[in-house]
Coordinates of C-alpha atoms and ligand atoms in Angstrom, one line a residue:
X153 CA -13.1 11.4 -31.4
X154 CA -13.8 14.0 -28.4
X155 CA -15.4 12.9 -25.1
X156 CA -17.6 15.5 -23.3
X157 CA -18.0 16.2 -19.8
X158 CA -20.1 19.1 -17.7
X159 CA -17.9 20.9 -15.3
X160 CA -19.8 23.7 -13.4
X161 CA -22.4 23.6 -15.9
X162 CA -20.1 24.2 -19.1
X163 CA -19.3 21.3 -21.2
X164 CA -15.7 20.4 -21.3
X165 CA -14.3 18.5 -24.3
X166 CA -11.7 16.2 -23.9
X167 CA -9.0 15.0 -26.3
X168 CA -5.9 13.0 -25.7
X169 CA -4.2 16.8 -26.6
X170 CA -6.5 18.7 -24.5
X171 CA -4.4 18.8 -21.5
X172 CA -1.9 20.9 -23.7
X173 CA -3.9 24.4 -23.2
X174 CA -3.6 23.7 -19.4
X175 CA -1.0 25.2 -17.0
X176 CA 1.3 22.3 -16.0
X177 CA 3.8 21.5 -13.3
X178 CA 7.0 19.6 -13.5
X179 CA 7.4 21.4 -17.1
X180 CA 9.7 19.6 -19.4
X181 CA 11.7 21.9 -21.7
X182 CA 12.9 20.1 -24.9
X183 CA 15.9 22.0 -26.5
X184 CA 15.0 20.6 -29.8
X185 CA 11.1 20.7 -29.9
X186 CA 11.2 19.1 -33.5
X187 CA 13.0 16.1 -32.4
X188 CA 10.4 16.1 -29.6
X189 CA 7.6 16.0 -32.2
X190 CA 9.3 13.3 -33.8
X191 CA 9.9 11.0 -31.3
X192 CA 6.2 11.5 -30.3
X193 CA 5.0 10.8 -33.8
X194 CA 7.0 7.5 -34.0
X195 CA 5.3 6.7 -30.7
X196 CA 1.9 7.3 -32.2
X197 CA 2.7 4.9 -34.6
X198 CA 4.1 1.9 -32.6
X199 CA 1.6 -0.5 -31.3
X200 CA -0.3 -0.8 -27.7
X201 CA 2.2 -2.1 -25.0
X202 CA -1.1 -3.2 -22.8
X203 CA -4.5 -4.4 -24.2
X204 CA -8.0 -3.1 -23.2
X205 CA -8.9 -6.5 -22.2
X206 CA -6.1 -6.5 -19.7
X207 CA -6.9 -3.2 -18.6
X208 CA -10.5 -3.8 -18.0
X209 CA -9.6 -7.0 -16.3
X210 CA -7.5 -5.1 -13.8
X211 CA -10.2 -2.4 -13.1
X212 CA -12.7 -5.3 -12.2
X213 CA -10.3 -6.5 -9.7
X214 CA -9.8 -3.2 -8.2
X215 CA -13.7 -2.8 -8.1
X216 CA -13.2 -5.5 -5.5
X217 CA -10.6 -3.9 -3.6
X218 CA -12.6 -0.9 -3.3
X219 CA -15.4 -3.0 -1.9
X220 CA -13.1 -4.7 0.5
X221 CA -13.2 -7.9 -1.2
X222 CA -9.6 -7.9 -2.2
X223 CA -6.1 -6.4 -1.3
X224 CA -4.1 -4.4 -3.7
X225 CA -0.2 -5.0 -3.3
X226 CA 1.7 -2.2 -5.6
X227 CA 5.4 -1.9 -5.7
X228 CA 8.8 -1.5 -7.3
X229 CA 11.5 0.9 -7.8
X230 CA 11.3 4.6 -7.1
X231 CA 13.0 5.6 -10.5
X232 CA 13.0 2.4 -12.8
X233 CA 16.3 2.7 -15.0
X234 CA 16.8 1.3 -18.5
X235 CA 19.7 -0.9 -17.2
X236 CA 16.8 -2.7 -15.1
X237 CA 15.4 -4.3 -18.3
X238 CA 17.4 -7.6 -17.9
X239 CA 16.3 -11.0 -16.8
X240 CA 17.8 -11.1 -13.2
X241 CA 16.2 -7.7 -11.7
X242 CA 13.0 -8.3 -13.3
X243 CA 13.0 -12.0 -11.9
X244 CA 14.1 -10.6 -8.5
X245 CA 11.3 -8.1 -8.8
X246 CA 8.3 -10.4 -9.9
X247 CA 9.4 -13.3 -7.1
X248 CA 9.4 -10.5 -4.6
X249 CA 6.4 -9.5 -5.2
X250 CA 4.8 -13.2 -5.5
X251 CA 6.2 -14.0 -2.1
X252 CA 4.6 -10.9 -0.6
X253 CA 1.2 -11.7 -2.2
X254 CA 1.2 -15.3 -0.8
X255 CA 2.0 -14.0 2.7
X256 CA -1.0 -11.1 2.4
X257 CA -3.1 -13.9 1.2
X258 CA -2.3 -15.9 4.2
X259 CA -2.6 -13.0 6.6
X260 CA -5.8 -11.4 5.0
X261 CA -7.5 -14.4 3.6
X262 CA -8.6 -12.1 0.6
X263 CA -7.1 -12.5 -2.8
X264 CA -4.2 -10.2 -3.9
X265 CA -4.1 -7.9 -6.6
X266 CA -0.4 -7.5 -8.0
X267 CA 0.7 -4.4 -9.9
X268 CA 4.5 -3.6 -10.4
X269 CA 5.7 0.1 -10.5
X270 CA 7.6 -1.7 -13.3
X271 CA 8.1 -1.8 -17.2
X272 CA 7.7 2.2 -17.5
X273 CA 8.4 3.7 -13.9
X274 CA 10.9 5.9 -15.7
X275 CA 9.9 9.7 -15.0
X276 CA 10.5 11.4 -11.8
X277 CA 8.9 14.6 -10.4
X278 CA 11.7 16.4 -8.4
X279 CA 11.5 19.2 -5.6
X280 CA 14.2 21.1 -7.3
X281 CA 15.4 21.8 -11.1
X282 CA 19.1 21.4 -9.8
X283 CA 21.0 18.9 -7.5
X284 CA 24.6 18.7 -6.3
X285 CA 26.6 16.1 -7.3
X286 CA 30.1 15.7 -6.3
X287 CA 30.1 19.1 -4.9
X288 CA 29.0 20.3 -8.3
X289 CA 25.5 21.8 -9.2
X290 CA 24.1 19.9 -12.2
X291 CA 20.1 19.7 -13.5
X292 CA 18.4 17.3 -11.7
X293 CA 18.1 13.5 -12.8
X294 CA 14.4 13.2 -14.1
X295 CA 14.3 9.7 -15.0
X296 CA 15.4 7.8 -17.9
X297 CA 12.9 8.8 -20.2
X298 CA 14.0 12.2 -20.1
X299 CA 17.7 12.4 -19.0
X300 CA 20.8 10.0 -17.8
X301 CA 21.8 9.9 -14.4
X302 CA 25.4 10.4 -15.5
X303 CA 26.0 14.0 -15.1
X304 CA 27.4 14.2 -18.6
X305 CA 23.8 13.3 -19.7
X306 CA 21.6 15.7 -17.6
X307 CA 20.1 17.4 -20.7
X308 CA 16.7 16.4 -21.6
X309 CA 17.1 14.0 -24.6
X310 CA 13.9 13.4 -26.8
X311 CA 15.1 10.1 -28.1
X312 CA 14.9 8.8 -24.8
X313 CA 10.8 9.0 -25.0
X314 CA 11.1 6.2 -27.6
X315 CA 13.7 4.4 -25.9
X316 CA 11.5 4.2 -22.7
X317 CA 8.9 2.6 -24.9
X318 CA 10.9 0.0 -26.1
X319 CA 12.4 -0.7 -22.5
X320 CA 8.8 -1.0 -21.4
X321 CA 7.7 -3.2 -23.9
X322 CA 10.8 -5.7 -23.6
X323 CA 10.2 -5.4 -19.9
X324 CA 6.1 -6.2 -20.3
X325 CA 7.2 -8.9 -22.7
X326 CA 9.5 -10.8 -20.3
X327 CA 7.0 -10.5 -17.7
X328 CA 4.3 -12.1 -19.7
X329 CA 6.5 -14.9 -21.1
X330 CA 7.9 -15.8 -17.7
X331 CA 4.2 -16.1 -16.1
X332 CA 2.9 -18.2 -19.0
X333 CA 5.7 -20.2 -18.7
X334 CA 4.6 -21.1 -15.3
X335 CA 7.1 -18.8 -13.1
X336 CA 3.8 -18.1 -10.8
X337 CA 2.7 -21.5 -10.8
X338 CA 1.5 -22.1 -7.0
X339 CA 2.8 -25.8 -7.5
X340 CA 6.2 -24.4 -7.4
X341 CA 6.1 -21.8 -4.7
X342 CA 9.4 -23.3 -3.4
X343 CA 11.1 -21.8 -6.6
X344 CA 10.6 -18.5 -5.4
X345 CA 13.1 -18.9 -2.7
X346 CA 13.8 -16.1 -0.8
X347 CA 17.1 -14.7 -2.6
X348 CA 19.2 -13.4 0.0
X349 CA 17.3 -13.5 3.1
X350 CA 19.2 -15.4 5.2
X351 CA 17.2 -14.6 8.7
X352 CA 16.2 -17.9 10.1
X353 CA 12.8 -17.0 11.6
X354 CA 11.9 -15.2 8.2
X355 CA 12.6 -18.1 6.3
X356 CA 10.7 -20.5 8.5
X357 CA 7.6 -18.4 8.8
X358 CA 7.6 -18.2 4.8
X359 CA 8.4 -22.1 4.5
X360 CA 5.3 -22.8 6.9
X361 CA 3.2 -21.0 4.3
X362 CA 4.8 -22.6 1.4
X363 CA 4.4 -26.1 2.8
X364 CA 0.8 -25.5 3.7
X365 CA -0.2 -24.4 0.2
X366 CA 1.8 -27.5 -1.1
X367 CA -0.3 -29.9 1.1
X368 CA -3.5 -28.1 0.2
X369 CA -2.6 -28.5 -3.4
X370 CA -1.8 -32.0 -3.0
X371 CA -5.1 -32.8 -1.3
X372 CA -7.0 -31.0 -4.0
X373 CA -4.9 -32.8 -6.7
X374 CA -5.9 -36.1 -5.0
X375 CA -9.7 -35.6 -5.0
X376 CA -9.8 -34.1 -8.6
X377 CA -10.4 -30.7 -7.6
X378 CA -7.2 -28.9 -9.2
X379 CA -7.8 -29.2 -12.9
X380 CA -9.4 -25.6 -13.7
X381 CA -5.6 -24.3 -14.3
X382 CA -6.1 -21.5 -12.5
X383 CA -3.3 -22.2 -10.3
X384 CA -0.6 -22.2 -12.8
X385 CA -0.3 -18.5 -13.2
X386 CA -1.5 -15.1 -11.5
X387 CA -1.9 -11.5 -13.0
X388 CA 0.9 -9.2 -12.6
X389 CA 0.0 -5.8 -13.9
X390 CA 2.1 -3.0 -14.7
X391 CA 1.9 0.8 -13.6
X392 CA 3.9 4.1 -13.4
X393 CA 3.4 7.6 -12.8
X394 CA 1.8 9.4 -15.7
X395 CA 4.2 12.3 -15.4
X396 CA 5.4 12.9 -19.2
X397 CA 2.3 13.8 -20.6
X398 CA 3.7 13.8 -24.3
X399 CA 4.7 9.9 -23.9
X400 CA 1.1 9.3 -22.3
X401 CA -0.7 10.9 -24.9
X402 CA 1.2 9.3 -27.9
X403 CA 0.3 6.0 -26.2
X404 CA -3.4 6.7 -25.9
X405 CA -5.7 5.1 -28.4
X406 CA -9.1 4.8 -29.5
X407 CA -10.0 1.1 -28.9
X408 CA -12.9 -1.2 -29.1
X409 CA -14.0 -1.9 -25.2
X410 CA -13.6 -5.5 -24.2
X411 CA -17.1 -7.4 -24.6
X412 CA -19.1 -7.1 -21.4
X413 CA -17.4 -4.3 -20.3
X414 CA -19.5 -1.3 -19.3
X415 CA -17.5 2.0 -20.1
X416 CA -17.6 4.9 -17.7
X417 CA -17.9 7.1 -21.0
X418 CA -20.3 5.2 -23.6
X419 CA -20.1 6.0 -27.2
X420 CA -22.0 4.8 -30.1
X421 CA -18.8 3.4 -32.0
X422 CA -18.0 1.3 -28.5
X423 CA -14.7 2.5 -28.5
X424 CA -12.7 4.1 -25.6
X425 CA -9.8 6.4 -25.0
X426 CA -7.1 3.6 -23.3
X427 CA -3.8 4.6 -22.2
X428 CA -1.9 1.6 -23.9
X429 CA 1.7 2.3 -22.2
X430 CA 0.4 0.5 -18.6
X431 CA -2.6 -0.9 -17.3
X432 CA -2.5 1.3 -14.3
X433 CA -1.1 5.1 -14.2
X434 CA -1.1 7.7 -11.4
X435 CA -0.9 11.4 -11.1
X436 CA 1.7 12.4 -8.6
X437 CA 1.2 14.4 -5.4
X438 CA 3.2 17.5 -7.0
X439 CA 0.9 17.4 -10.4
X440 CA -2.6 16.9 -9.0
X441 CA -3.6 20.5 -9.5
X442 CA -7.5 20.7 -10.1
X443 CA -7.1 23.0 -13.2
X444 CA -3.7 21.4 -14.1
X445 CA -2.6 19.8 -17.3
X446 CA -2.2 16.3 -15.7
X447 CA -5.7 16.2 -14.2
X448 CA -7.0 17.1 -17.7
X449 CA -5.4 14.1 -19.3
X450 CA -6.2 11.6 -16.7
X451 CA -10.0 12.6 -16.8
X452 CA -10.2 11.1 -20.2
X453 CA -8.8 7.6 -20.3
X454 CA -10.6 4.3 -19.5
X455 CA -7.8 3.0 -17.3
X456 CA -7.9 2.6 -13.6
X457 CA -5.9 5.6 -12.3
X458 CA -4.4 6.6 -8.9
X459 CA -3.8 9.8 -7.3
X460 CA -1.3 10.4 -4.6
X461 CA -3.0 12.2 -1.7
X462 CA -0.4 13.9 0.2
X463 CA -0.9 16.3 3.6
X464 CA -1.6 19.5 1.4
X465 CA -4.7 18.1 0.1
X466 CA -7.8 19.8 1.3
X467 CA -11.2 17.9 1.8
X468 CA -13.4 19.7 -0.5
X469 CA -10.4 19.6 -3.0
X470 CA -10.3 16.0 -2.7
X471 CA -14.0 15.6 -3.7
X472 CA -13.7 18.1 -6.3
X473 CA -10.9 15.9 -7.9
X474 CA -12.8 13.0 -8.0
X475 CA -15.8 14.7 -9.6
X476 CA -13.6 15.7 -12.3
X477 CA -11.7 12.4 -13.0
X478 CA -14.9 10.1 -12.3
X479 CA -17.9 11.9 -13.0
X480 CA -20.0 8.5 -13.2
X481 CA -18.7 7.4 -10.0
X482 CA -17.5 4.3 -11.3
X483 CA -16.8 2.1 -8.3
X484 CA -12.9 1.4 -8.0
X485 CA -12.0 3.6 -10.9
X486 CA -9.9 5.6 -8.7
X487 CA -7.4 4.5 -6.3
X488 CA -6.1 7.1 -3.5
X489 CA -2.7 6.7 -2.7
X490 CA -2.4 8.3 0.7
X491 CA 1.2 9.3 1.8
X492 CA 1.0 11.8 4.5
X493 CA 3.9 10.5 7.0
X494 CA 3.8 8.6 10.3
X495 CA 3.3 11.8 12.1
X496 CA 0.5 13.3 9.9
X497 CA -1.6 10.2 9.0
X498 CA -3.7 10.5 12.4
X499 CA -4.9 14.0 11.8
X500 CA -5.7 13.7 8.1
X501 CA -6.8 10.4 6.8
X502 CA -10.0 10.0 8.8
X503 CA -11.3 13.5 7.3
X504 CA -10.4 12.3 4.0
X505 CA -12.5 9.1 4.3
X506 CA -15.5 11.2 5.9
X507 CA -15.2 13.3 2.7
X508 CA -15.1 10.8 0.1
X509 CA -17.9 9.0 1.8
X510 CA -20.0 11.9 1.9
X511 CA -19.2 12.6 -1.8
X512 CA -20.6 9.0 -2.9
X513 CA -17.5 8.0 -4.4
X514 CA -16.1 4.4 -3.7
X515 CA -12.6 4.4 -4.2
X516 CA -9.6 1.8 -3.4
X517 CA -7.9 3.4 -0.4
X518 CA -4.4 2.4 -0.6
X519 CA -1.5 3.5 1.8
X520 CA 1.9 4.7 0.3
X521 CA 3.9 4.8 3.8
X522 CA 7.1 5.8 1.9
X523 CA 6.6 9.1 0.6
X524 CA 5.7 11.0 3.5
X525 CA 8.8 9.2 5.7
X526 CA 11.8 10.3 3.8
X527 CA 14.3 11.9 5.9
X528 CA 18.1 13.1 5.1
X529 CA 20.6 11.7 7.6
X530 CA 23.1 14.2 9.3
X531 CA 25.5 13.5 6.2
X532 CA 22.8 14.1 3.7
X533 CA 21.5 10.7 2.3
X534 CA 18.1 10.1 1.9
X535 CA 16.6 7.3 3.8
X536 CA 13.4 6.3 5.4
X537 CA 12.9 4.1 8.7
X538 CA 11.0 0.9 8.6
X539 CA 9.4 1.8 11.9
X540 CA 7.7 5.1 10.4
X541 CA 6.8 3.1 7.2
X542 CA 5.3 0.2 9.5
X543 CA 3.7 3.1 11.7
X544 CA 1.9 4.7 9.1
X545 CA 0.6 1.5 7.7
X546 CA -0.6 0.4 10.9
X547 CA -2.3 3.7 11.8
X548 CA -3.9 3.9 8.2
X549 CA -5.2 0.2 9.1
X550 CA -6.5 1.6 12.4
X551 CA -8.1 4.5 11.1
X552 CA -10.0 2.8 8.4
X553 CA -11.6 0.5 10.6
X554 CA -12.5 3.4 13.2
X555 CA -14.3 5.1 10.1
X556 CA -15.9 1.6 9.1
X557 CA -13.8 1.9 5.7
X558 CA -11.5 -0.7 4.3
X559 CA -7.6 -0.1 3.6
X560 CA -7.6 -1.8 0.3
X561 CA -3.9 -1.8 -0.7
X562 CA -0.6 -0.6 -0.1
X563 CA 2.2 1.0 -2.2
X564 CA 5.9 0.7 -1.5
X565 CA 9.1 1.3 -3.0
X566 CA 11.1 -2.0 -3.0
X567 CA 13.5 -4.1 -4.9
X568 CA 14.4 -7.9 -4.7
X569 CA 18.0 -6.8 -4.0
X570 CA 20.1 -6.6 -0.8
X571 CA 20.4 -2.8 -0.9
X572 CA 20.7 -0.9 2.5
X573 CA 18.7 2.3 1.6
X574 CA 16.1 2.2 4.4
X575 CA 17.1 1.8 8.2
X576 CA 15.5 -0.5 10.6
X577 CA 13.7 -3.7 9.7
X578 CA 14.9 -7.1 11.8
X579 CA 18.3 -6.7 10.4
X580 CA 18.3 -3.4 12.3
X581 CA 20.3 -1.2 9.5
X582 CA 21.4 2.1 11.2
X583 CA 22.3 5.4 9.3
X584 CA 26.0 4.2 9.2
X585 CA 25.0 0.7 7.4
X586 CA 23.3 2.9 4.5
X587 CA 26.6 3.2 2.6
X588 CA 27.3 -0.6 2.1
X589 CA 24.7 -1.0 -0.6
X590 CA 23.0 2.1 -1.7
X591 CA 22.0 2.1 -5.3
X592 CA 18.8 3.8 -5.8
X593 CA 18.8 6.6 -8.1
X594 CA 16.2 8.3 -6.4
X595 CA 14.2 7.5 -3.2
X596 CA 15.1 4.7 -0.6
X597 CA 13.5 1.5 -1.3
X598 CA 12.7 -1.6 1.3
X599 CA 14.9 -4.6 0.4
X600 CA 13.5 -8.1 -0.1
X601 CA 14.0 -9.1 3.5
X602 CA 12.4 -5.4 4.9
X603 CA 9.6 -5.9 2.2
X604 CA 8.8 -9.1 3.2
X605 CA 8.7 -8.6 7.0
X606 CA 6.4 -5.6 6.4
X607 CA 3.9 -8.0 4.4
X608 CA 4.0 -10.6 7.3
X609 CA 3.6 -7.6 9.7
X610 CA 0.3 -6.5 7.8
X611 CA -0.9 -9.7 8.1
X612 CA -0.5 -9.6 11.9
X613 CA -2.0 -6.2 11.8
X614 CA -5.3 -7.4 10.7
X615 CA -5.6 -9.8 13.9
X616 CA -4.3 -7.0 16.2
X617 CA -7.0 -4.4 14.5
X618 CA -9.8 -7.0 15.1
X619 CA -8.9 -7.4 18.9
X620 CA -8.8 -3.7 19.4
X621 CA -11.7 -2.7 17.5
X622 CA -13.6 -5.6 19.9
X623 CA -11.9 -3.2 22.9
X624 CA -13.5 0.0 21.4
X625 CA -16.9 -1.4 20.8
X626 CA -19.4 -0.2 23.0
X627 CA -21.5 -3.4 22.5
X628 CA -18.6 -5.2 23.7
X629 CA -19.2 -4.9 27.3
X630 CA -22.8 -6.0 26.9
X631 CA -21.7 -9.0 24.8
X632 CA -19.5 -9.8 27.8
X633 CA -22.2 -9.4 30.1
X634 CA -23.9 -11.8 28.6
X635 CA -21.3 -14.2 28.4
X636 CA -21.1 -13.8 32.2
X637 CA -18.1 -11.8 32.6
X638 CA -19.5 -8.8 33.8
X639 CA -22.6 -9.7 35.6
X640 CA -23.0 -12.8 37.7
X641 CA -24.3 -15.7 35.4
X642 CA -27.6 -16.9 36.6
X643 CA -27.2 -20.5 36.8
X644 CA -29.3 -23.5 37.8
X645 CA -28.2 -25.4 41.0
X646 CA -30.8 -27.5 42.2
X647 CA -29.1 -26.7 45.7
X648 CA -29.1 -22.9 45.2
X649 CA -30.7 -21.0 47.8
X650 CA -30.0 -17.6 46.3
X651 CA -32.7 -15.5 46.1
X652 CA -31.5 -14.1 42.7
X653 CA -31.2 -17.6 41.2
X654 CA -34.0 -17.5 38.6
X655 CA -34.2 -21.3 38.9
X656 CA -34.0 -21.5 42.4
X657 CA -37.1 -23.7 43.4
X658 CA -39.7 -21.4 44.5
X659 CA -41.6 -21.6 47.8
X660 CA -45.0 -23.0 47.5
X661 CA -46.7 -19.6 48.5
X662 CA -45.0 -17.7 45.7
X663 CA -46.7 -17.6 42.7
X664 CA -44.9 -19.7 39.8
X665 CA -44.8 -16.8 37.1
X666 CA -43.1 -14.4 39.9
X667 CA -40.0 -13.4 39.0
X668 CA -38.4 -11.3 41.7
X669 CA -36.2 -8.4 40.3
X670 CA -32.9 -8.5 42.0
X671 CA -31.8 -5.2 43.7
X672 CA -29.7 -3.1 41.5
X673 CA -27.0 -3.7 44.3
X674 CA -26.8 -6.9 43.8
X675 CA -24.9 -6.3 40.5
X676 CA -21.3 -5.1 40.9
X677 CA -20.3 -1.7 40.1
X678 CA -19.1 -1.4 36.4
X679 CA -16.5 0.9 37.3
X680 CA -15.0 -2.0 39.8
X681 CA -15.4 -4.6 36.9
X682 CA -12.1 -5.7 36.1
X683 CA -12.7 -6.4 32.2
X684 CA -14.0 -3.1 32.0
X685 CA -11.2 -1.6 33.9
X686 CA -8.7 -3.5 31.5
X687 CA -10.4 -1.8 28.5
X688 CA -10.4 1.4 29.6
X689 CA -6.5 1.0 30.7
X690 CA -6.1 0.1 26.9
X691 CA -7.8 3.1 25.6
X692 CA -5.9 5.3 27.9
X693 CA -2.7 3.7 26.7
X694 CA -3.6 4.0 23.0
X695 CA -4.6 7.6 23.7
X696 CA -0.9 8.2 25.0
X697 CA 0.4 6.7 22.4
X698 CA -1.1 8.4 19.7
X699 CA -0.3 11.7 21.5
X700 CA 3.2 10.2 21.4
X701 CA 3.1 9.4 17.3
X702 CA 2.7 13.0 17.0
X703 CA 6.0 13.8 18.1
X704 CA 8.1 11.2 16.1
X705 CA 10.4 12.5 13.8
X706 CA 10.4 15.7 15.5
X707 CA 13.7 17.3 16.5
X708 CA 14.5 16.5 20.2
X709 CA 12.2 13.6 20.3
X710 CA 13.5 11.0 22.5
X711 CA 12.1 7.9 21.0
X712 CA 8.6 5.9 21.7
X713 CA 7.6 4.7 25.0
X714 CA 4.6 3.2 23.6
X715 CA 5.4 0.8 20.8
X716 CA 2.8 -1.9 19.2
X717 CA 3.0 -5.5 18.9
X718 CA 4.9 -5.5 15.6
X719 CA 7.6 -3.3 16.9
X720 CA 7.8 -5.4 20.0
X721 CA 8.3 -8.5 17.9
X722 CA 11.1 -6.9 15.8
X723 CA 12.7 -6.0 19.3
X724 CA 12.4 -9.4 20.7
X725 CA 13.7 -11.2 17.4
X726 CA 16.7 -9.0 17.8
X727 CA 17.1 -9.8 21.1
X728 CA 17.0 -13.2 20.6
X729 CA 19.8 -12.8 18.1
X730 CA 22.0 -11.3 20.6
X731 CA 22.1 -7.7 19.6
X732 CA 22.8 -5.1 22.2
X733 CA 19.6 -3.4 23.7
X734 CA 20.8 0.1 23.0
X735 CA 21.2 -0.8 19.3
X736 CA 17.9 -2.0 19.0
X737 CA 16.4 0.9 20.7
X738 CA 18.2 3.0 18.3
X739 CA 17.2 1.1 15.3
X740 CA 13.7 1.0 16.2
X741 CA 13.2 4.3 17.4
X742 CA 12.3 3.2 21.0
X743 CA 12.9 5.4 24.1
X744 CA 16.3 4.6 25.9
X745 CA 16.2 2.0 28.4
X746 CA 12.6 0.8 27.6
X747 CA 13.8 -2.5 26.3
X748 CA 14.6 -3.4 29.7
X749 CA 11.2 -3.7 30.7
X750 CA 10.6 -6.5 28.3
X751 CA 13.8 -8.4 29.3
X752 CA 12.5 -8.7 32.8
X753 CA 10.4 -11.7 31.5
X754 CA 7.3 -9.9 31.0
X755 CA 7.2 -10.7 27.3
X756 CA 9.2 -13.4 25.1
X757 CA 9.1 -14.5 21.4
X758 CA 7.0 -17.4 20.8
X759 CA 9.1 -20.2 19.7
X760 CA 7.6 -22.5 16.8
X761 CA 8.3 -26.2 17.3
X762 CA 9.6 -28.3 14.5
Ligands
E4P110 O1 9.7 9.6 -6.2 C1 9.4 10.6 -5.3 C2 10.0 12.0 -6.0 O2 10.2 12.0 -7.1 C3 11.2 12.2 -5.1 O3 10.6 12.0 -3.8 C4 11.7 13.4 -5.3 O4 12.8 13.5 -4.4 P1 13.6 14.9 -4.3 O5 12.7 15.7 -3.3 O6 14.7 14.5 -4.2 O7 13.4 15.8 -5.6
PEP111 C1 6.8 10.9 -6.9 C2 6.2 9.8 -6.2 O1 5.6 10.1 -5.3 P1 4.5 11.4 -4.6 O2 4.0 11.8 -5.8 O3 3.7 10.7 -3.7 O4 5.9 12.0 -4.2 C3 6.6 8.5 -6.2 O5 5.5 7.5 -6.0 O6 7.5 7.9 -6.6
MN112 MN1 9.8 7.8 -5.2

């Protein structure tokens, strides 16, 4: 069966193999092509790992995220190894995603859709075909699906394609089994204890949420409203980058659509092409060329898909891409995973949002604040700072609000282990700490504590963004005015003698319906109005902060003078723990000496009682 689509007026047939006639990036050369063909043949005969019913369930949820009614949390390793297919690492990641989603639901009051970068995230696109390892140049590690991290196993081995399938299937099976055995039962969120998080503040914030959920559940149980069984488990979908197309092709099957599903490409046999290797796959920033093999493959499948959008993406190119992969403009079919970097998001995201809006596509906008913020330490260790990650996320949220758009999700590289791969966070990890427990095989991940902190801060951002939006709203001043803060509030006082009091008893020789208009000079000059002055000052500060953000990460940048509430919160938490100011400033990227302003009693952390 072939699907047909019109591009530039020409009919373009699609099949699971049509990508093979297109140019491709990140080419894989199998020394033994016959062995690669045999591996693909074997894969084609194996059963699906996920089913159309599950895929369509995710698709429907993502539609909600595109429409602003749900939030998508996607996270997991940069490079998942076959050796992570074991109960402990899988449990740790599931727990972390569940903990984060609880916090996010709490913060956003919206349902959270969970997708793991798990059960198949085995392929890595690399910047260079070779890398230096212990002073020797070796072929780059391209993920367990192709070669091994051990320098002795860097040759691409086709047997690994089959091995990837079995590790993926085993991981998926364990996730499903755990979920159906009460792992995610909302009645026991206490069981998702914070593994290695010893931070008292974070522990108690989390416990407050858990306690409150337990109280609500007890109440629902008492009144008999807790009987639908929906609280016993949640969905946790799987995803990976669809990089190795021979693997993806082998698991692409023509299957019956679930009943009630309206396919994007209807066919008489009510079947469609489903990628059964994962619920969701995405195209990487390095392989999203309009005329390339990856875009060709992705345009034919029913699954919801992601596209990474980096700083080199042009506005018209983005729209062209959407038209190719989603010609019927299905709402939420595409998740645009933006990853510009904290220093570029301000100059790029707004234009992308406007271009997509004008095209009529309705996508899930997801922020990946990791991949545009990778840097090397002077000793050559790849890292990312919590500050830049948080900064890109908060900018994305703000920009979406400004453009009347919705930030529908976040995409993170994280692990449930106590790794030291990203700097910053409330622990204040610095470059020198990275070697303590640096175990990633590709990009630096947030550890459990940093990931959870980010979820809490994301919740707080919703609140801050709402306040900021009010401040920028031109109607705000007029609303204030009607509340009386800007203009004198006409009030009734039986003894009032003011000629401007509308309810003042009139003199008998004034007609009763005559309401004297007060002279303009009776109102204070708005330029002197304290409320408007505060709003203007806030705007000026916000502009200065935006200017400063553009320099973050540049050589010679002395640190930020203007930081947001999230960073101040982190700084205060560290201060309370007695960390020296200079260390806090360094860890959070704040300009030297700025913290002393806070120490003068201007701001203090709020203490929770009990
Ligand atoms: O995960 C993303 C990419 O594979 C990764 O950032 C590439 O890293 P490299 O630049 O070290 O190849
Ligand atoms: C390779 C990745 O990202 P990007 O394509 O955005 O660089 C990734 O998500 O691991
Ligand atoms: Mn990565």
